[in-house]
Short mmCIF file of C-alpha atoms and ligand atoms in Angstrom, two decimals:
data_model
loop_
_atom_site.label_atom_id
_atom_site.label_comp_id
_atom_site.label_asym_id
_atom_site.label_seq_id
_atom_site.Cartn_x
_atom_site.Cartn_y
_atom_site.Cartn_z
CA MET A 281 31.63 25.87 -26.62
CA ASN A 282 35.38 25.60 -26.13
CA LEU A 283 37.86 23.62 -28.17
CA ARG A 284 38.23 20.90 -25.60
CA SER A 285 34.57 20.04 -25.46
CA VAL A 286 34.39 20.08 -29.26
CA SER A 287 37.23 17.60 -29.51
CA MET A 288 35.68 15.47 -26.79
CA ARG A 289 32.45 15.37 -28.73
CA ILE A 290 34.29 14.34 -31.89
CA SER A 291 36.15 11.54 -30.15
CA LEU A 292 33.01 10.34 -28.45
CA GLY A 293 31.35 10.35 -31.85
CA LEU A 294 34.20 8.27 -33.32
CA VAL A 295 33.93 5.77 -30.48
CA LEU A 296 30.23 5.43 -31.14
CA ILE A 297 30.80 4.93 -34.86
CA PHE A 298 33.46 2.27 -34.27
CA ALA A 299 31.28 0.60 -31.70
CA SER A 300 28.40 0.39 -34.12
CA ILE A 301 30.61 -0.92 -36.93
CA LEU A 302 32.00 -3.61 -34.66
CA ASN A 303 28.54 -4.23 -33.23
CA ILE A 304 29.79 -3.68 -29.71
CA SER A 305 27.00 -2.80 -27.39
CA PHE A 306 27.70 -0.80 -24.33
CA SER A 307 25.02 0.75 -22.27
CA GLN A 308 25.01 4.32 -21.23
CA ARG A 309 23.20 5.79 -18.31
CA CYS A 310 20.42 8.07 -19.41
CA TYR A 311 21.04 11.75 -18.95
CA GLU A 312 17.52 12.16 -17.68
CA ASN A 313 14.68 9.77 -16.90
CA ILE A 314 10.99 10.46 -17.19
CA VAL A 315 9.09 9.10 -14.21
CA ARG A 316 6.16 6.76 -14.67
CA LYS A 317 3.61 7.16 -11.89
CA GLU A 318 0.80 5.09 -10.50
CA ILE A 319 -2.32 6.27 -12.29
CA ARG A 320 -4.19 7.38 -9.17
CA SER A 321 -1.31 9.62 -8.13
CA LEU A 322 -1.44 11.75 -11.30
CA ASN A 323 -2.33 15.36 -10.58
CA SER A 324 -5.08 16.99 -12.61
CA ASN A 325 -2.70 18.35 -15.23
CA GLU A 326 -0.98 14.99 -15.66
CA TRP A 327 -4.34 13.29 -15.92
CA SER A 328 -5.56 15.65 -18.61
CA VAL A 329 -2.34 15.11 -20.61
CA TYR A 330 -2.95 11.37 -20.32
CA GLU A 331 -6.61 11.55 -21.27
CA SER A 332 -6.22 13.88 -24.21
CA THR A 333 -3.20 12.07 -25.64
CA ILE A 334 -4.84 8.64 -25.45
CA ASN A 335 -7.94 10.02 -27.12
CA LEU A 336 -5.82 11.59 -29.85
CA LEU A 337 -3.97 8.31 -30.43
CA HIS A 338 -7.29 6.52 -30.67
CA ARG A 339 -8.62 8.98 -33.26
CA LYS A 340 -5.43 8.61 -35.29
CA GLY A 341 -5.72 4.83 -35.29
CA ILE A 342 -2.49 4.41 -33.36
CA LEU A 343 -3.99 2.24 -30.64
CA GLU A 344 -5.29 0.04 -33.45
CA LYS A 345 -1.84 -0.10 -34.97
CA PHE A 346 -0.38 -1.30 -31.66
CA ALA A 347 -3.23 -3.79 -31.31
CA TYR A 348 -2.40 -5.10 -34.79
CA ILE A 349 1.31 -5.57 -34.01
CA HIS A 350 0.39 -7.28 -30.74
CA ALA A 351 -1.98 -9.67 -32.50
CA GLU A 352 0.42 -10.41 -35.37
CA TYR A 353 3.27 -11.35 -33.04
CA PHE A 354 1.09 -12.75 -30.30
CA LYS A 355 2.25 -16.34 -30.51
CA TYR A 356 5.92 -15.41 -30.38
CA VAL A 357 5.71 -13.11 -27.39
CA HIS A 358 3.37 -14.94 -25.00
CA GLY A 359 4.24 -18.14 -23.20
CA THR A 360 7.83 -17.66 -24.39
CA ARG A 361 10.90 -16.12 -22.79
CA GLU A 362 10.33 -13.01 -24.92
CA PHE A 363 7.22 -12.14 -22.95
CA LEU A 364 8.81 -9.67 -20.54
CA PRO A 365 11.45 -8.03 -22.77
CA TRP A 366 9.07 -7.79 -25.73
CA HIS A 367 6.35 -6.08 -23.71
CA ARG A 368 8.93 -3.78 -22.08
CA LYS A 369 9.83 -2.61 -25.58
CA PHE A 370 6.19 -2.48 -26.67
CA VAL A 371 5.20 -0.13 -23.84
CA LEU A 372 8.30 2.00 -24.42
CA GLU A 373 7.55 2.28 -28.13
CA PHE A 374 4.00 3.29 -27.34
CA GLU A 375 5.21 5.90 -24.89
CA ASN A 376 7.66 7.27 -27.47
CA VAL A 377 4.93 7.56 -30.09
CA ALA A 378 2.63 9.24 -27.56
CA ARG A 379 5.42 11.68 -26.67
CA SER A 380 5.89 12.55 -30.32
CA TYR A 381 2.32 13.90 -30.20
CA ASN A 382 2.54 15.36 -26.72
CA PRO A 383 6.01 15.69 -25.15
CA GLU A 384 4.40 15.91 -21.71
CA TYR A 385 3.03 12.39 -21.99
CA VAL A 386 4.56 9.86 -19.59
CA GLN A 387 3.12 6.35 -19.47
CA PRO A 388 1.37 5.79 -16.12
CA TYR A 389 1.03 2.35 -14.55
CA TRP A 390 -1.80 0.72 -12.67
CA ASP A 391 -0.73 -1.23 -9.60
CA VAL A 392 -3.70 -3.58 -9.78
CA SER A 393 -2.77 -5.37 -6.57
CA ILE A 394 -3.65 -2.25 -4.56
CA ASP A 395 -7.24 -2.98 -5.58
CA PHE A 396 -7.01 -6.73 -5.02
CA SER A 397 -9.76 -7.24 -2.48
CA ASN A 398 -12.45 -5.53 -4.54
CA PRO A 399 -11.17 -4.54 -7.97
CA THR A 400 -14.59 -3.31 -9.10
CA LEU A 401 -14.31 -0.41 -6.66
CA SER A 402 -10.96 0.72 -8.07
CA PRO A 403 -10.89 4.43 -8.93
CA VAL A 404 -9.32 3.30 -12.22
CA PHE A 405 -12.79 2.08 -13.32
CA SER A 406 -14.54 5.29 -12.28
CA PRO A 407 -16.36 7.48 -14.82
CA SER A 408 -13.73 10.16 -14.31
CA ARG A 409 -10.94 7.71 -15.27
CA MET A 410 -10.95 4.62 -17.49
CA GLY A 411 -14.65 3.86 -17.06
CA GLY A 412 -16.25 0.62 -15.95
CA ASN A 413 -17.75 -2.55 -17.33
CA GLY A 414 -19.25 -2.83 -20.81
CA VAL A 415 -23.05 -2.73 -20.99
CA GLY A 416 -25.79 -4.37 -23.02
CA ASP A 417 -25.44 -7.35 -25.32
CA ASN A 418 -22.46 -5.85 -27.07
CA ARG A 419 -20.63 -5.06 -23.83
CA CYS A 420 -19.73 -1.59 -25.16
CA ILE A 421 -18.00 0.76 -22.72
CA ARG A 422 -20.30 3.67 -21.94
CA THR A 423 -18.45 5.45 -19.13
CA GLY A 424 -15.08 7.09 -18.70
CA MET A 425 -12.59 8.62 -21.12
CA GLN A 426 -12.98 5.83 -23.70
CA SER A 427 -16.78 5.87 -23.71
CA GLY A 428 -18.32 5.05 -27.07
CA TRP A 429 -15.05 4.35 -28.88
CA ILE A 430 -15.34 2.45 -32.15
CA ASN A 431 -12.37 0.50 -33.51
CA VAL A 432 -12.03 -0.17 -37.22
CA TYR A 433 -9.45 -2.85 -36.38
CA PRO A 434 -10.20 -5.69 -35.96
CA ASP A 435 -13.95 -5.61 -36.58
CA ASP A 436 -15.47 -2.12 -36.67
CA LYS A 437 -17.05 -2.61 -33.27
CA CYS A 438 -17.20 -0.70 -30.02
CA LEU A 439 -14.52 -1.05 -27.36
CA ARG A 440 -15.71 -3.83 -25.07
CA ARG A 441 -15.33 -5.02 -21.49
CA SER A 442 -16.99 -7.93 -19.77
CA PHE A 443 -16.09 -8.38 -16.11
CA ASN A 444 -15.50 -11.93 -14.88
CA ASN A 445 -18.31 -12.05 -12.35
CA GLY A 446 -21.28 -10.26 -13.90
CA ASP A 447 -20.93 -6.64 -12.92
CA THR A 448 -18.06 -7.25 -10.54
CA ILE A 449 -14.50 -8.55 -10.65
CA ASN A 450 -13.34 -11.28 -8.31
CA PRO A 451 -10.25 -10.58 -6.17
CA PHE A 452 -6.87 -10.11 -7.80
CA LEU A 453 -3.61 -11.41 -6.40
CA SER A 454 -2.64 -9.29 -3.39
CA PRO A 455 0.50 -7.13 -2.99
CA GLU A 456 1.70 -9.81 -0.56
CA SER A 457 1.24 -12.42 -3.25
CA ILE A 458 3.20 -10.46 -5.86
CA SER A 459 5.93 -9.85 -3.31
CA SER A 460 6.01 -13.59 -2.69
CA ASP A 461 6.39 -14.23 -6.45
CA ILE A 462 9.35 -11.87 -6.50
CA GLN A 463 11.00 -13.46 -3.48
CA ILE A 464 10.38 -17.11 -4.29
CA SER A 465 11.56 -16.96 -7.92
CA LYS A 466 15.07 -18.34 -8.23
CA ASN A 467 15.69 -16.94 -11.69
CA PHE A 468 14.14 -15.14 -14.65
CA GLU A 469 12.51 -18.25 -16.04
CA GLU A 470 10.55 -19.00 -12.89
CA PHE A 471 9.68 -15.36 -12.30
CA ALA A 472 8.44 -14.78 -15.85
CA LYS A 473 6.26 -17.90 -15.71
CA ARG A 474 4.72 -16.84 -12.42
CA ILE A 475 3.99 -13.31 -13.54
CA GLU A 476 2.57 -14.19 -16.93
CA THR A 477 0.46 -17.06 -15.57
CA GLY A 478 -0.58 -15.07 -12.50
CA ILE A 479 -1.21 -11.37 -12.30
CA HIS A 480 -0.77 -10.73 -16.04
CA ASN A 481 -3.36 -13.24 -17.24
CA GLN A 482 -5.65 -12.63 -14.30
CA VAL A 483 -6.17 -8.96 -15.12
CA HIS A 484 -6.68 -9.52 -18.87
CA ASP A 485 -9.15 -12.26 -18.12
CA ALA A 486 -11.00 -10.47 -15.31
CA ILE A 487 -11.66 -7.30 -17.32
CA GLY A 488 -12.64 -9.31 -20.37
CA GLY A 489 -13.97 -8.02 -23.69
CA ASP A 490 -11.18 -6.62 -25.84
CA MET A 491 -8.69 -6.97 -22.96
CA ASP A 492 -9.20 -10.72 -23.23
CA GLY A 493 -8.16 -10.92 -26.90
CA LYS A 494 -5.08 -10.49 -29.04
CA GLN A 495 -6.30 -6.96 -29.82
CA SER A 496 -6.05 -5.99 -26.11
CA PRO A 497 -3.95 -2.80 -26.69
CA LEU A 498 -7.18 -1.20 -28.00
CA ASP A 499 -8.06 -0.54 -24.35
CA GLY A 500 -5.89 2.08 -22.64
CA ILE A 501 -5.83 -0.25 -19.63
CA PHE A 502 -3.48 -2.54 -21.56
CA MET A 503 -0.53 -0.12 -21.34
CA LEU A 504 -1.34 0.74 -17.71
CA HIS A 505 -1.29 -2.96 -16.88
CA HIS A 506 1.84 -3.75 -18.86
CA ALA A 507 3.76 -0.80 -17.44
CA ASN A 508 2.97 -2.36 -14.06
CA ILE A 509 4.14 -5.80 -15.20
CA ASP A 510 7.33 -4.10 -16.37
CA ARG A 511 7.70 -2.42 -12.97
CA ILE A 512 7.25 -5.74 -11.17
CA TRP A 513 9.96 -7.27 -13.38
CA TRP A 514 12.23 -4.34 -12.48
CA MET A 515 11.54 -4.97 -8.79
CA PHE A 516 12.53 -8.60 -9.27
CA GLN A 517 15.69 -7.54 -11.09
CA ASN A 518 16.67 -5.33 -8.18
CA VAL A 519 15.98 -7.67 -5.34
CA ARG A 520 19.19 -9.67 -5.82
CA ASP A 521 22.31 -8.89 -7.82
CA SER A 522 22.02 -12.14 -9.73
CA ASN A 523 18.53 -11.23 -10.92
CA MET A 524 19.54 -8.08 -12.77
CA MET A 525 20.72 -9.71 -16.01
CA SER A 526 18.99 -13.05 -15.47
CA TYR A 527 17.42 -14.41 -18.67
CA SER A 528 16.50 -17.85 -19.89
CA GLY A 529 18.12 -17.48 -23.30
CA ASP A 530 21.05 -15.73 -24.93
CA LEU A 531 21.09 -12.05 -23.96
CA LEU A 532 22.20 -11.22 -27.49
CA GLU A 533 19.14 -12.75 -29.12
CA GLU A 534 16.76 -10.29 -30.71
CA ILE A 535 13.12 -9.85 -29.89
CA LYS A 536 10.51 -10.29 -32.61
CA TYR A 537 9.52 -7.36 -34.80
CA TYR A 538 11.46 -4.66 -32.97
CA ASN A 539 14.76 -6.52 -33.41
CA ASN A 540 16.41 -5.13 -30.25
CA SER A 541 18.73 -7.41 -28.35
CA VAL A 542 17.34 -8.63 -25.06
CA GLU A 543 20.47 -7.26 -23.43
CA SER A 544 19.55 -3.72 -24.51
CA LEU A 545 16.19 -4.11 -22.77
CA MET A 546 17.44 -5.25 -19.38
CA LYS A 547 18.41 -2.10 -17.56
CA ILE A 548 15.90 0.64 -16.99
CA GLY A 549 17.64 4.02 -16.91
CA GLU A 550 20.25 3.01 -19.50
CA GLY A 551 20.48 3.11 -23.28
CA ASP A 552 17.04 3.76 -24.80
CA LEU A 553 15.22 2.99 -21.56
CA CYS A 554 15.20 6.53 -20.18
CA TYR A 555 12.43 6.15 -17.66
CA ASP A 556 11.97 5.17 -14.07
CA TYR A 557 9.10 4.18 -11.81
CA GLN A 558 7.87 6.21 -8.90
CA PHE A 559 7.37 3.81 -6.02
CA SER A 560 7.48 6.13 -3.11
CA GLY A 561 4.31 8.12 -3.33
CA TYR A 562 3.74 6.54 0.10
CA VAL A 563 2.12 9.23 2.15
CA ASN A 564 1.54 11.68 -0.66
CA LYS A 565 -0.42 9.19 -2.68
CA SER A 566 -2.40 8.03 0.29
CA LYS A 567 -3.28 11.60 1.12
CA VAL A 568 -4.56 12.15 -2.36
CA LYS A 569 -6.65 9.03 -2.32
CA ASP A 570 -8.46 8.54 0.92
CA GLY A 571 -7.49 11.33 3.23
CA ILE A 572 -5.00 8.96 4.85
CA SER A 573 -2.50 10.74 7.05
CA ASN A 574 0.79 10.03 8.73
CA THR A 575 -1.15 9.25 11.88
CA ASP A 576 -2.99 6.46 10.09
CA LEU A 577 0.23 5.04 8.78
CA ASP A 578 1.93 5.38 12.12
CA ARG A 579 -0.84 3.43 13.76
CA ILE A 580 -0.51 0.59 11.25
CA LEU A 581 3.24 0.45 11.75
CA LYS A 582 2.65 -0.24 15.42
CA ILE A 583 0.64 -3.37 14.79
CA PRO A 584 2.73 -6.54 14.42
CA GLU A 585 0.12 -8.56 12.57
CA MET A 586 -0.02 -5.87 9.88
CA SER A 587 3.58 -6.56 8.93
CA LEU A 588 4.80 -9.69 7.17
CA ILE A 589 8.09 -9.66 9.01
CA ASN A 590 6.58 -9.31 12.43
CA GLY A 591 3.26 -10.95 11.91
CA LEU A 592 4.04 -14.28 10.27
CA SER A 593 5.19 -17.50 11.81
CA LYS A 594 8.76 -18.42 11.05
CA LYS A 595 7.62 -21.34 8.93
CA ASN A 596 5.35 -19.26 6.69
CA LEU A 597 7.76 -16.37 6.38
CA LYS A 598 10.45 -18.79 5.27
CA ARG A 599 8.21 -20.55 2.78
CA PHE A 600 6.57 -17.58 1.08
CA PHE A 601 8.91 -14.66 1.78
CA PRO A 602 12.45 -16.07 1.73
CA THR A 603 14.00 -12.66 1.12
CA LEU A 604 12.33 -11.09 4.13
CA PHE A 605 13.13 -14.21 6.12
CA SER A 606 16.80 -13.79 5.41
CA GLY A 607 16.59 -10.37 7.00
CA TYR A 608 16.64 -8.21 3.92
CA ALA A 609 13.94 -5.65 3.30
CA ASP A 610 13.78 -2.84 0.82
CA LYS A 611 11.28 -1.45 -1.66
CA ASN A 612 11.82 -4.44 -3.92
CA SER A 613 11.15 -7.12 -1.37
CA LEU A 614 8.34 -5.09 0.09
CA ASP A 615 7.21 -5.57 3.59
CA MET A 616 4.97 -2.58 2.96
CA THR A 617 4.03 -1.08 -0.37
CA ASP A 618 3.00 2.48 -0.82
CA TYR A 619 -0.67 2.36 -0.08
CA ILE A 620 -2.93 1.57 2.84
CA SER A 621 -6.65 0.93 2.63
CA LYS A 622 -9.56 2.40 4.55
CA LYS A 623 -10.48 -0.97 5.97
CA ALA A 624 -6.92 -1.42 7.25
CA ILE A 625 -7.14 1.96 8.98
CA LYS A 626 -10.42 0.98 10.54
CA TYR A 627 -8.87 -2.22 11.82
CA SER A 628 -5.84 -0.41 13.20
CA LYS A 629 -8.02 1.96 15.23
CA PHE A 630 -10.08 -0.89 16.53
CA ARG A 631 -6.99 -2.96 17.28
CA LEU A 632 -5.08 -0.35 19.24
CA ASN A 633 -8.11 0.13 21.43
CA ILE A 634 -7.90 -3.38 22.79
CA THR A 635 -6.37 -3.42 26.23
CA GLY A 636 -4.07 -6.34 26.81
CA ALA A 637 -2.83 -6.16 23.25
CA ASN A 638 -0.72 -3.26 24.39
CA LYS A 639 1.59 -5.51 26.33
CA ASP A 640 2.83 -7.01 23.10
CA LEU A 641 3.02 -3.65 21.47
CA VAL A 642 5.41 -2.34 24.06
CA VAL A 643 7.95 -5.01 23.22
CA PHE A 644 7.61 -4.16 19.62
CA GLU A 645 7.81 -0.43 20.23
CA LYS A 646 11.13 -0.75 21.95
CA ASN A 647 12.59 -2.22 18.87
CA ARG A 648 11.22 0.39 16.54
CA THR A 649 13.59 2.86 15.10
CA ASN A 650 12.42 6.29 14.18
CA VAL A 651 10.25 6.10 11.15
CA SER A 652 10.18 9.06 8.83
CA TYR A 653 7.71 8.90 6.01
CA ASN A 654 9.92 8.91 2.99
CA SER A 655 12.55 6.63 1.56
CA LYS A 656 13.93 6.17 5.06
CA ILE A 657 11.02 3.90 5.73
CA GLN A 658 13.08 1.23 4.03
CA GLU A 659 15.85 1.56 6.60
CA SER A 660 13.39 1.16 9.40
CA LEU A 661 12.12 -2.02 7.78
CA ILE A 662 15.63 -3.39 7.72
CA SER A 663 15.98 -2.82 11.42
CA TYR A 664 12.58 -4.39 12.06
CA SER A 665 13.76 -7.47 10.30
CA LYS A 666 16.95 -7.61 12.34
CA ASN A 667 15.03 -7.49 15.58
CA ARG A 668 12.04 -9.48 14.52
CA LYS A 669 10.25 -11.70 16.90
CA PHE A 670 8.90 -14.78 15.18
CA GLY A 671 5.63 -16.40 15.99
CA TYR A 672 4.03 -13.29 17.36
CA SER A 673 0.73 -14.15 18.94
CA LEU A 674 -1.81 -11.84 20.40
CA LYS A 675 -2.97 -12.60 23.92
CA SER A 676 -6.40 -11.10 23.67
CA LYS A 677 -9.06 -12.24 21.29
CA ILE A 678 -9.92 -9.97 18.42
CA GLU A 679 -13.53 -10.16 17.38
CA TRP A 680 -13.22 -8.48 14.03
CA LYS A 681 -10.44 -9.19 11.61
CA PRO A 682 -10.48 -8.64 7.85
CA ARG A 683 -9.35 -11.82 6.13
CA MET A 684 -7.46 -12.30 2.89
CA PRO A 685 -9.70 -13.47 0.03
CA TYR A 686 -8.70 -16.21 -2.41
CA PRO A 687 -7.60 -14.79 -5.77
CA SER A 688 -9.71 -15.58 -8.81
CA MET A 689 -8.10 -17.83 -11.36
CA ALA A 690 -7.72 -16.78 -14.97
CA SER A 691 -9.64 -19.19 -17.17
CA LYS A 692 -7.97 -22.34 -18.46
CA GLU A 693 -8.77 -21.16 -21.99
CA MET A 694 -6.66 -18.11 -21.45
CA VAL A 695 -3.81 -20.28 -20.20
CA LEU A 696 -3.98 -22.33 -23.38
CA ASN A 697 -4.34 -19.28 -25.64
CA HIS A 698 -1.19 -17.90 -24.07
CA ARG A 699 0.56 -21.21 -24.62
CA LEU A 700 1.28 -21.52 -20.91
CA ASP A 701 1.77 -24.78 -19.07
CA PRO A 702 -1.60 -25.91 -17.59
CA ILE A 703 0.16 -28.02 -14.97
CA PHE A 704 2.22 -25.09 -13.78
CA TYR A 705 -0.95 -22.98 -13.71
CA LYS A 706 -2.64 -25.46 -11.37
CA GLU A 707 0.38 -25.69 -9.10
CA TYR A 708 0.74 -21.93 -9.07
CA TYR A 709 -2.80 -21.29 -7.89
CA LYS A 710 -2.55 -24.10 -5.37
CA GLU A 711 0.40 -22.27 -3.86
CA LYS A 712 -1.49 -18.97 -3.96
CA TYR A 713 -4.41 -20.49 -2.09
CA ALA A 714 -1.96 -21.93 0.44
CA LEU A 715 -0.50 -18.45 0.90
CA VAL A 716 -3.93 -17.01 1.66
CA ASP A 717 -4.55 -19.84 4.15
CA ALA A 718 -1.17 -19.23 5.79
CA LEU A 719 -1.71 -15.48 6.15
CA ASN A 720 -5.16 -16.01 7.63
CA ALA A 721 -3.97 -18.76 9.95
CA ASP A 722 -1.21 -16.51 11.29
CA GLY A 723 -3.76 -13.75 11.91
CA TYR A 724 -2.08 -11.41 9.44
CA VAL A 725 -4.06 -8.32 8.46
CA SER A 726 -3.11 -6.75 5.15
CA PRO A 727 -2.55 -2.98 5.15
CA TYR A 728 -4.08 -3.09 1.66
CA ILE A 729 -7.21 -5.10 2.47
C1 NAG B 1079 12.98 -6.33 -37.98
O1 NAG B 1079 13.59 -7.20 -38.89
C2 NAG B 1079 12.69 -7.80 -39.81
C3 NAG B 1079 13.47 -8.85 -40.61
O2 NAG B 1079 14.65 -8.31 -41.09
C4 NAG B 1079 12.08 -6.72 -40.68
O3 NAG B 1079 11.16 -7.28 -41.59
C5 NAG B 1079 11.34 -5.74 -39.78
O4 NAG B 1079 10.81 -4.68 -40.52
C6 NAG B 1079 12.27 -5.20 -38.70
N1 NAG B 1079 11.47 -4.43 -37.77
C7 NAG B 1079 11.57 -3.12 -37.60
C8 NAG B 1079 10.66 -2.50 -36.61
O5 NAG B 1079 12.37 -2.46 -38.20
C1 NAG B 1080 5.71 14.22 -1.30
O1 NAG B 1080 5.46 15.50 -0.74
C2 NAG B 1080 6.62 16.23 -0.46
C3 NAG B 1080 6.22 17.50 0.25
O2 NAG B 1080 4.89 17.83 0.04
C4 NAG B 1080 7.36 16.49 -1.76
O3 NAG B 1080 8.54 17.20 -1.51
C5 NAG B 1080 7.71 15.16 -2.41
O4 NAG B 1080 8.33 15.36 -3.65
C6 NAG B 1080 6.46 14.32 -2.61
N1 NAG B 1080 6.84 13.01 -3.08
C7 NAG B 1080 6.27 12.47 -4.13
C8 NAG B 1080 6.79 11.11 -4.46
O5 NAG B 1080 5.43 13.00 -4.80
C1 NAG B 1081 -12.02 2.98 21.46
O1 NAG B 1081 -12.40 2.92 22.80
C2 NAG B 1081 -13.15 4.03 23.23
C3 NAG B 1081 -13.40 3.90 24.72
O2 NAG B 1081 -13.81 2.62 25.09
C4 NAG B 1081 -14.46 4.09 22.44
O3 NAG B 1081 -15.19 5.23 22.80
C5 NAG B 1081 -14.12 4.17 20.95
O4 NAG B 1081 -15.29 4.14 20.20
C6 NAG B 1081 -13.23 3.03 20.56
N1 NAG B 1081 -12.82 3.21 19.17
C7 NAG B 1081 -12.82 2.22 18.29
C8 NAG B 1081 -12.34 2.56 16.91
O5 NAG B 1081 -13.19 1.09 18.57
C1 NAG B 1082 13.28 10.17 16.97
O1 NAG B 1082 12.79 11.35 16.37
C2 NAG B 1082 12.46 12.34 17.32
C3 NAG B 1082 11.81 13.50 16.57
O2 NAG B 1082 12.50 13.77 15.40
C4 NAG B 1082 13.73 12.74 18.09
O3 NAG B 1082 13.42 13.72 19.05
C5 NAG B 1082 14.31 11.51 18.75
O4 NAG B 1082 15.51 11.83 19.38
C6 NAG B 1082 14.54 10.40 17.77
N1 NAG B 1082 14.95 9.20 18.45
C7 NAG B 1082 15.94 8.45 18.03
C8 NAG B 1082 16.20 7.22 18.84
O5 NAG B 1082 16.63 8.72 17.06
C1 NAG B 1083 16.22 -1.77 22.09
C2 NAG B 1083 15.60 -3.10 22.27
O1 NAG B 1083 14.63 -3.26 22.98
N1 NAG B 1083 16.14 -4.08 21.61
C3 NAG B 1083 15.65 -5.44 21.66
C4 NAG B 1083 15.14 -5.83 20.31
O2 NAG B 1083 14.83 -7.19 20.23
C5 NAG B 1083 15.88 -8.06 20.54
C6 NAG B 1083 15.45 -9.48 20.28
O3 NAG B 1083 14.09 -9.66 20.43
C7 NAG B 1083 16.31 -7.82 21.97
O4 NAG B 1083 17.36 -8.68 22.35
C8 NAG B 1083 16.73 -6.38 22.13
O5 NAG B 1083 17.05 -6.10 23.44
CU1 CU B 1084 0.65 -9.20 -24.68
#
């Protein structure tokens, strides 16, 4: 080390000391970020790190400790503006503790909306992953990596799950619906209310058992779900400049228990928030999952009614997807997320076989730019939106079309437990039903169906 770098270190140190004395906060970009991945895109080594670390934390009572903190502060951090920043810190703290036991641990997330049409069939519930529903009168979990767990806190009982429709789970909110939440929300306050009332509560409620109570961090699914909520918030923050630091209180106020300022929890990739989310597993992830190839994706990209921008009527695009309507599309406003379903592939094959439909496709094709299957896909979406043709309608009749299902509503009890506004909850789901009706009326076919 030369003299110059030593003196630079000293002066940087002095600046930091003065800054902390004067209580000046300034954020610093992280030197390196760890990358949180969608749980189904973990490779076998990453999965075994996840599984063994979570099991270790369970044996050491650390999941119970997090469940206890969550329960103790429950009423301050749900149905309040602290909800998002507090849980961002909570997941980060958990990840840090996990990394102190195994430095290879990185908190995965579960993008639940990928599984919206039939959540029960999600690979996340498979015996080789988080396991499925609880069984018997006690609803104990008997499959997966948490099978047979007993928790001393809060009641010395087994880890429980109790799906919302017997042995199945009713549909979640779709990726389109989450994208609509992101685009419609004018500010943090509206966004936070939508997300907590909607996808957040829905998943806790639908899985049931311990996930439905204040002790929900007992189930590893809690952190997977909340990392995803955190990711969705980050998407919202990035969709417009004014969203980035949007908050419904003073940014300098401190969150309960952890005592960090909200401001210090706003920017992922700065300060203590040295992580990032992997969004773009696009083709790689699909390949891993269902043997989906570029050809499958290419086919879907040719079909107007499988794209929000090209498939929706002007009226519905404007109402539910104002960001896309205004001609802006990137990974945060999401015309396409990074997954396509088997049923969507089946539809695309069927659809491209229909003669007469090809006439419309030609028009569309002319306006397509070259699509390469990586981050550049975003650029191609931007040019789609510039050249979009509203009110696309197919000349020939299509006999088989998968339709969007209505999302299940979290119970009213849950709304009240979370101190959320029951009137807003009703209005919210009314809008979500209207969205499903609009998509179906326009003949839209979800690539995630
Ligand atoms: C946060 O501050 C409160 C009140 O001063 C204190 O009791 C608590 O231990 C602090 N929390 C942490 C995690 O240090
Ligand atoms: C996708 O695969 C390519 C080549 O196989 C690789 O370079 C790239 O890092 C992968 N992307 C992700 C997000 O895993
Ligand atoms: C497409 O059309 C061909 C010829 O009519 C037929 O053999 C094939 O089964 C069709 N494929 C699908 C997916 O409908
Ligand atoms: C599209 O990509 C192909 C293959 O990479 C290339 O040959 C072609 O020139 C490209 N077309 C445009 C318009 O960029
Ligand atoms: C290259 C090409 O065909 N561009 C067309 C894209 O769509 C717009 C509007 O629909 C047309 O005006 C362009 O000619
Ligand atoms: Cu919570």
